Amino acid sequence: EAEVAQSPRYKITEKSQAVAFWCDPISGHATLYWYRQILGQGPELLVQFQDESVVDDSQLPKDRFSAERLKGVDSTLKIQPAELGDSAMYLCASSLRSTGNLAKNIQYFGAGTRLSVL
Amino acid sequence: SQQGEEDPQALSIQEGENATMNCSYKTSINNLQWYRQNSGRGLVHLILIRSNEREKHSGRLRVTLDTSKKSSSLLITASRAADTASYFCATVMNTGFQKLVFGTGTRLLVSP
């Protein structure tokens, strides 16, 4: 069964360092999402891509976070510089296409990257 | 920001018992979805209910939706130890893009 691939699974870094996470969505999925999940809470959307274009980055802290999906396939999320409060699980998800019949598409999640900032 | 609250925050039951989790949300929706998350893993989609539906079944899962009260419930019947996980509701609003807004989750522990 096709899966969303994420790497690394775990990342430990010191504050002020740069970190990057990678996501490869399910083949054929046009929409890609990055979520941040703080321990004990539900995931919160950071950025959503439709193909290579950003369609929602309203919750992305743009002073330190950036995301790209240059060829409309895999994606990278970067944090520079990392802060203590960035410690969380970063989840990537994909879906076929997020427009049209909203009740048809469901999101498939990767296993996530657990980030610890020391 | 979270769309709403889930209740209870944690639930502990014995195998064979039923588990009921409730979700409340704040704005009108296109559909509501339930996801399961095993500890330290990603989320898995369980079931989707449209705003014009009141009840839906999938195996041992039963979901209800009351749009007048802006609430939903997930019932897991005859629970198993393997059902131990966190359960999240997520809403999709009537906008152009499929944006999921998650609740705070219920942690379910099923003891053998």
Coordinates of N, CA and C in Angstrom, one line a residue:
Chain A
E1 N 0.9 -1.2 0.0 CA 0.0 0.0 0.0 C 0.9 1.2 0.0
A2 N 0.5 2.2 -0.8 CA 1.3 3.5 -0.9 C 1.3 4.2 0.4
E3 N 2.4 4.8 0.7 CA 2.5 5.6 2.0 C 3.2 6.9 1.7
V4 N 3.0 7.8 2.6 CA 3.7 9.1 2.6 C 5.0 8.9 3.4
A5 N 6.1 9.2 2.8 CA 7.4 9.0 3.4 C 7.9 10.3 4.0
Q6 N 8.5 10.2 5.2 CA 9.0 11.4 5.8 C 10.4 11.0 6.4
S7 N 11.3 12.0 6.3 CA 12.6 11.8 7.0 C 13.2 13.1 7.5
P8 N 14.0 13.1 8.5 CA 14.3 11.9 9.4 C 13.1 11.6 10.3
R9 N 13.1 10.5 11.0 CA 12.1 10.2 12.0 C 12.3 11.0 13.2
Y10 N 13.5 11.2 13.6 CA 13.8 11.9 14.8 C 15.0 12.9 14.5
K11 N 14.9 14.1 15.1 CA 15.9 15.1 14.9 C 16.1 15.9 16.2
I12 N 17.4 15.9 16.7 CA 17.7 16.7 17.9 C 18.7 17.8 17.4
T13 N 18.4 19.0 17.8 CA 19.2 20.1 17.4 C 19.3 21.1 18.6
E14 N 20.2 22.0 18.5 CA 20.4 23.0 19.4 C 19.7 24.3 18.9
K15 N 19.2 25.1 19.8 CA 18.5 26.3 19.4 C 19.5 27.2 18.6
S16 N 18.9 27.9 17.7 CA 19.6 28.8 16.7 C 20.2 28.0 15.5
Q17 N 20.1 26.7 15.5 CA 20.6 25.9 14.4 C 19.5 25.8 13.4
A18 N 19.8 25.4 12.2 CA 18.9 25.2 11.1 C 18.5 23.7 11.0
V19 N 17.2 23.4 10.7 CA 16.8 22.0 10.5 C 15.9 21.9 9.3
A20 N 15.9 20.8 8.7 CA 15.1 20.6 7.5 C 14.4 19.2 7.5
F21 N 13.2 19.2 7.1 CA 12.4 17.9 7.1 C 12.0 17.7 5.6
W22 N 12.0 16.4 5.3 CA 11.6 16.0 3.9 C 10.4 15.2 3.9
C23 N 9.5 15.3 2.8 CA 8.3 14.6 2.7 C 8.1 14.2 1.2
D24 N 7.8 12.9 1.0 CA 7.5 12.4 -0.3 C 6.0 11.9 -0.3
P25 N 5.1 12.6 -0.9 CA 3.7 12.2 -0.8 C 3.4 10.9 -1.7
I26 N 2.2 10.4 -1.5 CA 1.7 9.3 -2.3 C 1.7 9.8 -3.8
S27 N 2.2 8.9 -4.7 CA 2.3 9.2 -6.1 C 0.9 9.6 -6.7
G28 N 0.9 10.7 -7.4 CA -0.4 11.2 -7.9 C -1.2 12.1 -7.1
H29 N -0.8 12.3 -5.8 CA -1.5 13.2 -4.9 C -1.0 14.7 -5.2
A30 N -2.0 15.5 -5.6 CA -1.6 16.9 -6.0 C -1.5 17.8 -4.8
T31 N -2.1 17.5 -3.7 CA -2.1 18.3 -2.5 C -1.2 17.8 -1.4
L32 N -0.4 18.6 -0.8 CA 0.5 18.3 0.2 C 0.4 19.2 1.4
Y33 N 0.4 18.7 2.6 CA 0.2 19.5 3.8 C 1.3 19.2 4.8
W34 N 1.7 20.3 5.5 CA 2.6 20.2 6.6 C 1.9 20.6 7.9
Y35 N 1.9 19.7 8.9 CA 1.3 20.0 10.2 C 2.3 20.0 11.3
R36 N 2.1 20.8 12.3 CA 2.9 20.7 13.6 C 1.9 20.2 14.7
Q37 N 2.4 19.3 15.4 CA 1.6 18.7 16.5 C 2.4 18.8 17.8
I38 N 2.0 19.6 18.7 CA 2.6 19.8 20.0 C 2.1 18.6 20.9
L39 N 2.9 18.1 21.8 CA 2.5 17.0 22.6 C 1.2 17.2 23.3
G40 N 0.3 16.3 23.2 CA -1.0 16.4 23.9 C -2.0 17.2 23.2
Q41 N -1.7 17.7 22.0 CA -2.7 18.5 21.2 C -2.9 17.9 19.8
G42 N -3.9 18.4 19.1 CA -4.1 18.0 17.8 C -3.2 18.7 16.8
P43 N -3.0 18.1 15.6 CA -2.2 18.7 14.6 C -2.7 20.1 14.1
E44 N -1.8 21.0 13.8 CA -2.2 22.3 13.3 C -1.6 22.5 12.0
L45 N -2.3 22.9 11.0 CA -1.8 23.1 9.6 C -0.8 24.3 9.6
L46 N 0.4 24.0 9.0 CA 1.4 25.1 8.8 C 1.3 25.6 7.4
V47 N 1.3 24.7 6.4 CA 1.3 25.1 5.0 C 0.6 24.0 4.2
Q48 N -0.1 24.5 3.1 CA -0.7 23.6 2.2 C -0.3 23.9 0.8
F49 N 0.1 22.9 0.0 CA 0.4 23.1 -1.4 C -0.6 22.4 -2.3
Q50 N -0.9 23.1 -3.4 CA -1.6 22.5 -4.5 C -0.6 22.4 -5.7
D51 N -0.2 21.2 -6.0 CA 0.9 21.1 -7.0 C 2.1 21.8 -6.4
E52 N 2.7 22.8 -7.1 CA 3.9 23.5 -6.5 C 3.5 24.8 -5.9
S53 N 2.3 25.2 -5.9 CA 1.9 26.5 -5.3 C 1.4 26.4 -3.9
V54 N 1.7 27.4 -3.1 CA 1.2 27.5 -1.7 C -0.2 28.0 -1.8
V55 N -1.2 27.3 -1.2 CA -2.6 27.8 -1.2 C -3.0 28.3 0.2
D56 N -2.2 27.9 1.3 CA -2.5 28.4 2.6 C -1.2 28.3 3.4
D57 N -0.7 29.4 3.9 CA 0.4 29.4 4.8 C 0.1 30.4 5.9
S58 N -1.2 30.6 6.2 CA -1.6 31.6 7.2 C -1.0 31.3 8.6
Q59 N -0.7 30.0 9.0 CA -0.2 29.7 10.3 C 1.3 29.4 10.3
L60 N 1.9 29.7 9.2 CA 3.4 29.4 9.1 C 4.1 30.6 9.6
P61 N 5.0 30.5 10.7 CA 5.8 31.6 11.2 C 6.9 31.9 10.2
K62 N 6.6 32.9 9.3 CA 7.4 33.1 8.1 C 8.8 33.7 8.4
D63 N 8.9 34.2 9.6 CA 10.2 34.8 9.9 C 11.3 33.7 10.1
R64 N 10.8 32.5 10.4 CA 11.8 31.4 10.6 C 11.5 30.1 9.9
F65 N 10.3 30.0 9.4 CA 9.9 28.7 8.7 C 9.8 29.0 7.2
S66 N 10.2 28.0 6.4 CA 10.0 28.1 5.0 C 9.6 26.7 4.4
A67 N 8.9 26.7 3.4 CA 8.5 25.4 2.8 C 8.5 25.5 1.3
E68 N 8.9 24.5 0.6 CA 8.9 24.5 -0.9 C 8.5 23.1 -1.4
R69 N 8.0 23.2 -2.6 CA 7.6 21.9 -3.3 C 7.9 22.2 -4.8
L70 N 9.2 22.3 -5.1 CA 9.6 22.9 -6.4 C 9.0 22.2 -7.6
K71 N 8.9 20.9 -7.7 CA 8.5 20.2 -8.9 C 7.1 19.6 -8.6
G72 N 6.4 20.1 -7.6 CA 5.1 19.6 -7.3 C 5.0 18.2 -6.8
V73 N 6.2 17.6 -6.4 CA 6.1 16.2 -5.9 C 6.5 16.3 -4.4
D74 N 7.9 16.1 -4.1 CA 8.3 16.0 -2.7 C 8.5 17.5 -2.2
S75 N 8.6 17.6 -0.9 CA 8.6 18.9 -0.3 C 9.6 18.9 0.9
T76 N 10.1 20.1 1.2 CA 11.0 20.3 2.3 C 10.4 21.5 3.1
L77 N 10.5 21.2 4.5 CA 10.1 22.2 5.4 C 11.4 22.6 6.2
K78 N 11.7 23.9 6.3 CA 12.9 24.3 7.0 C 12.6 25.3 8.1
I79 N 13.4 25.1 9.2 CA 13.3 26.1 10.3 C 14.7 26.7 10.5
Q80 N 14.8 28.0 10.5 CA 16.1 28.6 10.7 C 15.9 30.0 11.3
P81 N 16.3 30.3 12.5 CA 16.9 29.4 13.5 C 15.8 28.7 14.3
A82 N 16.2 27.5 14.8 CA 15.2 26.8 15.6 C 15.2 27.4 17.0
E83 N 14.0 27.4 17.6 CA 13.8 27.8 19.0 C 13.3 26.7 19.8
L84 N 13.4 26.8 21.1 CA 13.0 25.8 22.1 C 11.5 25.4 21.8
G85 N 10.7 26.4 21.5 CA 9.3 26.2 21.4 C 8.9 25.5 20.1
D86 N 9.9 25.2 19.2 CA 9.6 24.5 18.0 C 9.6 23.0 18.2
S87 N 10.0 22.5 19.4 CA 10.0 21.1 19.7 C 8.5 20.6 19.6
A88 N 8.4 19.6 18.7 CA 7.1 19.1 18.3 C 7.2 17.9 17.3
M89 N 6.1 17.3 16.9 CA 6.1 16.4 15.8 C 5.6 17.2 14.6
Y90 N 6.4 17.0 13.5 CA 6.0 17.6 12.2 C 5.5 16.5 11.3
L91 N 4.3 16.7 10.9 CA 3.6 15.7 10.1 C 3.4 16.2 8.7
C92 N 3.6 15.3 7.7 CA 3.2 15.6 6.3 C 2.1 14.7 5.9
A93 N 1.2 15.3 5.1 CA 0.0 14.5 4.6 C -0.2 14.9 3.1
S94 N -0.9 14.0 2.4 CA -1.2 14.3 1.0 C -2.6 13.8 0.7
S95 N -3.2 14.4 -0.3 CA -4.5 14.0 -0.8 C -4.5 14.2 -2.3
L96 N -5.5 13.5 -2.9 CA -5.6 13.6 -4.4 C -5.6 15.0 -4.9
R97 N -6.6 15.8 -4.5 CA -6.7 17.2 -4.9 C -7.7 17.8 -3.9
S98 N -7.5 18.9 -3.4 CA -8.3 19.5 -2.3 C -9.4 20.4 -2.8
T99 N -9.6 20.6 -4.1 CA -10.7 21.4 -4.5 C -11.8 20.4 -5.0
G100 N -12.9 21.0 -5.5 CA -14.0 20.2 -6.0 C -14.8 19.6 -4.8
N101 N -15.1 18.4 -4.9 CA -15.9 17.7 -3.9 C -15.1 17.5 -2.6
L102 N -15.4 18.4 -1.6 CA -14.6 18.4 -0.4 C -14.8 17.1 0.4
A103 N -16.0 16.4 0.1 CA -16.3 15.2 0.9 C -15.7 14.0 0.3
K104 N -15.0 14.1 -0.8 CA -14.4 12.9 -1.5 C -13.0 12.7 -1.1
N105 N -12.2 13.8 -0.8 CA -10.8 13.6 -0.6 C -10.5 13.4 0.9
I106 N -9.7 12.4 1.2 CA -9.2 12.3 2.6 C -7.7 12.4 2.6
Q107 N -7.1 12.7 3.7 CA -5.7 13.0 3.8 C -5.0 11.7 4.4
Y108 N -3.8 11.4 3.8 CA -3.0 10.3 4.2 C -1.7 10.9 4.9
F109 N -1.4 10.4 6.1 CA -0.4 11.0 6.8 C 0.9 10.1 6.8
G110 N 2.0 10.8 6.9 CA 3.3 10.1 7.1 C 3.5 9.8 8.6
A111 N 4.6 9.2 9.0 CA 4.8 8.8 10.4 C 5.3 10.0 11.2
G112 N 5.8 11.1 10.5 CA 6.2 12.3 11.2 C 7.7 12.3 11.5
T113 N 8.1 13.5 11.8 CA 9.5 13.8 12.3 C 9.4 14.4 13.7
R114 N 9.9 13.7 14.7 CA 9.9 14.3 16.0 C 11.1 15.2 16.2
L115 N 10.9 16.5 16.4 CA 12.0 17.4 16.6 C 12.1 17.8 18.1
S116 N 13.3 17.7 18.6 CA 13.7 18.2 19.9 C 14.7 19.3 19.8
V117 N 14.4 20.5 20.3 CA 15.3 21.6 20.3 C 15.9 21.8 21.7
L118 N 17.2 21.7 21.9 CA 17.8 21.8 23.2 C 18.4 23.2 23.4
Chain B
S1 N -4.9 27.2 15.3 CA -5.8 27.2 16.5 C -6.7 26.0 16.3
Q2 N -7.1 25.4 17.4 CA -8.0 24.2 17.3 C -9.4 24.6 17.1
Q3 N -10.1 23.8 16.3 CA -11.5 24.1 16.0 C -12.4 23.9 17.2
G4 N -12.1 22.9 18.0 CA -13.0 22.6 19.1 C -12.4 21.7 20.1
E5 N -13.3 21.2 21.0 CA -12.9 20.4 22.1 C -13.4 19.0 21.9
E6 N -12.6 18.0 22.5 CA -13.1 16.6 22.5 C -13.2 16.2 24.0
D7 N -14.1 15.3 24.2 CA -14.5 15.0 25.6 C -14.8 13.5 25.6
P8 N -14.2 12.7 26.5 CA -13.3 13.1 27.5 C -11.9 13.3 27.0
Q9 N -11.0 13.9 27.7 CA -9.6 14.0 27.3 C -8.9 12.6 27.3
A10 N -9.3 11.8 28.3 CA -8.8 10.5 28.4 C -9.9 9.5 28.8
L11 N -9.8 8.3 28.4 CA -10.8 7.3 28.6 C -10.1 5.9 28.8
S12 N -10.4 5.2 29.9 CA -9.8 3.9 30.2 C -10.9 2.9 30.4
I13 N -10.9 1.8 29.6 CA -11.9 0.8 29.6 C -11.3 -0.6 29.5
Q14 N -12.2 -1.6 29.7 CA -11.7 -3.0 29.5 C -12.1 -3.5 28.1
E15 N -11.3 -4.5 27.7 CA -11.7 -5.1 26.4 C -13.1 -5.6 26.4
G16 N -13.8 -5.4 25.3 CA -15.2 -5.8 25.2 C -16.2 -4.7 25.5
E17 N -15.7 -3.7 26.2 CA -16.6 -2.6 26.5 C -16.7 -1.6 25.3
N18 N -17.7 -0.8 25.3 CA -17.8 0.2 24.3 C -17.2 1.5 24.7
A19 N -16.6 2.3 23.7 CA -16.0 3.5 24.0 C -16.7 4.6 23.2
T20 N -17.1 5.7 23.9 CA -17.7 6.8 23.3 C -16.9 8.1 23.5
M21 N -16.6 8.8 22.4 CA -15.9 10.0 22.4 C -16.7 11.1 21.7
N22 N -16.7 12.3 22.3 CA -17.5 13.4 21.8 C -16.6 14.5 21.3
C23 N -17.1 15.2 20.3 CA -16.4 16.3 19.7 C -17.3 17.5 19.4
S24 N -16.9 18.7 19.8 CA -17.7 19.9 19.6 C -16.8 20.8 18.7
Y25 N -17.5 21.5 17.8 CA -16.8 22.5 16.9 C -17.5 23.8 16.9
K26 N -16.9 24.8 16.2 CA -17.4 26.1 16.4 C -18.1 26.7 15.1
T27 N -17.7 26.3 13.9 CA -18.2 26.9 12.7 C -19.0 25.9 11.9
S28 N -19.7 26.4 10.9 CA -20.4 25.5 10.0 C -19.4 24.7 9.2
I29 N -19.8 23.5 8.8 CA -18.8 22.6 8.2 C -19.4 22.0 6.9
N30 N -18.4 21.5 6.0 CA -18.8 20.7 4.9 C -18.9 19.2 5.3
N31 N -17.8 18.8 6.1 CA -17.8 17.4 6.6 C -17.0 17.3 7.8
L32 N -17.1 16.2 8.6 CA -16.3 16.0 9.8 C -15.7 14.6 9.6
Q33 N -14.4 14.5 10.0 CA -13.7 13.3 9.9 C -13.1 12.9 11.3
W34 N -13.0 11.6 11.5 CA -12.3 11.0 12.7 C -11.0 10.3 12.2
Y35 N -10.0 10.6 13.0 CA -8.7 10.0 12.8 C -8.2 9.3 14.0
R36 N -7.4 8.3 13.9 CA -6.7 7.6 15.0 C -5.2 7.8 14.9
Q37 N -4.6 8.0 16.0 CA -3.1 8.1 16.0 C -2.5 7.2 17.1
N38 N -1.7 6.2 16.7 CA -1.0 5.4 17.7 C 0.2 6.3 18.2
S39 N 0.6 5.9 19.4 CA 1.6 6.7 20.0 C 2.9 6.9 19.2
G40 N 3.2 8.2 18.9 CA 4.4 8.5 18.2 C 4.4 8.3 16.7
R41 N 3.1 8.1 16.2 CA 3.0 7.8 14.7 C 2.1 8.8 14.1
G42 N 1.9 8.7 12.8 CA 1.0 9.6 12.0 C -0.4 9.2 12.3
L43 N -1.3 10.0 11.6 CA -2.7 9.8 11.8 C -3.3 8.9 10.7
V44 N -4.3 8.1 11.0 CA -5.0 7.2 10.1 C -6.4 7.6 10.0
H45 N -6.9 7.8 8.8 CA -8.3 8.2 8.6 C -9.2 7.0 8.9
L46 N -10.3 7.3 9.7 CA -11.2 6.3 10.1 C -12.6 6.4 9.3
I47 N -13.1 7.6 9.4 CA -14.5 7.7 8.8 C -14.8 9.2 8.5
L48 N -15.6 9.4 7.5 CA -16.0 10.8 7.1 C -17.5 10.9 7.1
I49 N -18.1 11.9 7.7 CA -19.5 12.1 7.7 C -19.8 13.5 7.1
R50 N -20.7 13.6 6.1 CA -21.0 14.8 5.5 C -22.0 15.6 6.4
S51 N -22.1 16.9 6.2 CA -22.9 17.8 7.0 C -24.4 17.4 6.9
N52 N -24.8 16.8 5.8 CA -26.2 16.4 5.6 C -26.5 15.0 6.1
E53 N -25.5 14.4 6.7 CA -25.7 13.0 7.2 C -25.9 13.1 8.7
R54 N -26.5 12.2 9.3 CA -26.7 12.2 10.8 C -26.0 11.0 11.5
E55 N -25.8 9.9 10.7 CA -25.2 8.8 11.3 C -24.5 8.0 10.2
K56 N -23.3 7.4 10.6 CA -22.6 6.6 9.6 C -21.9 5.4 10.4
H57 N -21.8 4.3 9.7 CA -21.2 3.1 10.3 C -20.1 2.6 9.5
S58 N -19.0 2.1 10.2 CA -18.0 1.4 9.5 C -17.4 0.3 10.4
G59 N -17.7 -0.9 10.2 CA -17.3 -2.0 11.0 C -17.8 -1.8 12.4
R60 N -16.8 -1.7 13.4 CA -17.2 -1.5 14.8 C -17.3 0.0 15.2
L61 N -17.2 0.9 14.2 CA -17.3 2.3 14.4 C -18.7 2.8 14.0
R62 N -19.2 3.7 14.9 CA -20.5 4.4 14.6 C -20.3 5.9 14.9
V63 N -20.5 6.7 13.9 CA -20.3 8.2 14.1 C -21.7 8.9 13.9
T64 N -22.0 9.8 14.8 CA -23.2 10.6 14.7 C -22.7 12.1 14.5
L65 N -23.6 12.9 13.9 CA -23.4 14.3 13.7 C -24.6 15.1 13.9
D66 N -24.5 16.1 14.8 CA -25.7 17.0 15.1 C -25.2 18.4 14.7
T67 N -25.6 18.8 13.6 CA -25.1 20.2 13.1 C -25.8 21.3 13.9
S68 N -26.9 21.0 14.4 CA -27.6 22.1 15.2 C -26.9 22.3 16.5
K69 N -26.3 21.3 17.1 CA -25.5 21.4 18.3 C -24.0 21.5 18.0
K70 N -23.6 21.5 16.8 CA -22.2 21.5 16.4 C -21.4 20.5 17.2
S71 N -21.9 19.2 17.1 CA -21.2 18.2 17.8 C -21.3 16.9 17.1
S72 N -20.3 16.0 17.4 CA -20.3 14.7 16.8 C -19.8 13.7 17.9
S73 N -20.1 12.4 17.7 CA -19.6 11.4 18.6 C -19.1 10.2 17.8
L74 N -18.1 9.6 18.4 CA -17.6 8.3 17.8 C -17.8 7.2 18.8
L75 N -18.4 6.2 18.4 CA -18.6 5.0 19.3 C -17.8 3.8 18.7
I76 N -17.0 3.2 19.5 CA -16.3 2.0 19.2 C -16.9 0.9 20.0
T77 N -17.5 -0.1 19.3 CA -18.1 -1.2 20.0 C -17.2 -2.3 20.2
A78 N -17.4 -3.1 21.3 CA -16.6 -4.3 21.6 C -15.1 -4.0 21.4
S79 N -14.6 -3.1 22.2 CA -13.2 -2.6 22.0 C -12.2 -3.7 22.3
R80 N -11.0 -3.5 21.6 CA -9.9 -4.4 21.7 C -8.7 -3.7 22.2
A81 N -7.7 -4.4 22.8 CA -6.5 -3.7 23.2 C -5.8 -2.9 22.1
A82 N -6.0 -3.4 20.8 CA -5.4 -2.8 19.7 C -6.0 -1.4 19.3
D83 N -7.2 -1.2 20.0 CA -7.8 0.1 19.7 C -7.2 1.2 20.6
T84 N -6.3 0.9 21.5 CA -5.6 1.9 22.3 C -4.9 2.9 21.4
A85 N -5.2 4.1 21.5 CA -4.7 5.2 20.6 C -5.3 6.5 21.0
S86 N -4.9 7.6 20.4 CA -5.6 8.9 20.5 C -6.5 9.0 19.3
Y87 N -7.7 9.6 19.5 CA -8.7 9.8 18.5 C -9.0 11.3 18.4
F88 N -8.9 11.7 17.1 CA -9.1 13.1 16.8 C -10.3 13.3 15.9
C89 N -11.1 14.3 16.1 CA -12.1 14.8 15.1 C -11.4 15.9 14.4
A90 N -11.8 16.1 13.1 CA -11.3 17.2 12.3 C -12.5 17.6 11.4
T91 N -12.6 18.9 11.3 CA -13.7 19.5 10.5 C -13.1 20.1 9.2
V92 N -13.9 20.1 8.2 CA -13.6 20.7 6.9 C -14.7 21.7 6.6
M93 N -14.4 23.0 6.4 CA -15.3 24.0 6.2 C -15.7 24.2 4.7
N94 N -16.7 24.9 4.4 CA -17.1 25.1 3.0 C -16.2 26.2 2.3
T95 N -15.0 25.9 2.2 CA -14.1 26.8 1.5 C -13.5 26.1 0.3
G96 N -12.7 26.7 -0.5 CA -12.2 26.1 -1.7 C -11.3 25.0 -1.5
F97 N -10.6 24.9 -0.4 CA -9.6 23.9 -0.2 C -9.9 23.0 1.0
Q98 N -9.4 21.8 0.9 CA -9.7 20.8 2.0 C -8.8 21.0 3.1
K99 N -9.1 22.0 4.0 CA -8.3 22.2 5.2 C -8.9 21.6 6.4
L100 N -8.2 20.7 7.0 CA -8.6 20.0 8.2 C -8.3 20.8 9.4
V101 N -9.2 21.0 10.3 CA -9.0 21.7 11.6 C -9.3 20.7 12.7
F102 N -8.3 20.3 13.4 CA -8.4 19.2 14.4 C -8.8 19.7 15.7
G103 N -9.5 18.8 16.5 CA -9.8 19.0 17.9 C -8.6 18.6 18.7
T104 N -8.8 18.6 20.0 CA -7.7 18.3 21.0 C -7.5 16.9 21.2
G105 N -8.4 16.0 20.8 CA -8.1 14.5 20.9 C -8.6 13.9 22.2
T106 N -8.9 12.6 22.1 CA -9.2 11.8 23.3 C -8.2 10.6 23.3
R107 N -7.6 10.4 24.4 CA -6.6 9.3 24.6 C -7.4 8.1 25.1
L108 N -7.5 7.0 24.4 CA -8.2 5.8 24.8 C -7.2 4.7 25.2
L109 N -7.4 4.1 26.3 CA -6.7 3.0 26.8 C -7.6 1.8 27.0
V110 N -7.4 0.7 26.3 CA -8.2 -0.5 26.4 C -7.3 -1.5 27.0
S111 N -7.7 -2.0 28.2 CA -6.9 -3.0 28.9 C -7.5 -4.4 28.7
P112 N -6.5 -5.3 28.5 CA -7.0 -6.7 28.3 C -7.7 -7.3 29.5

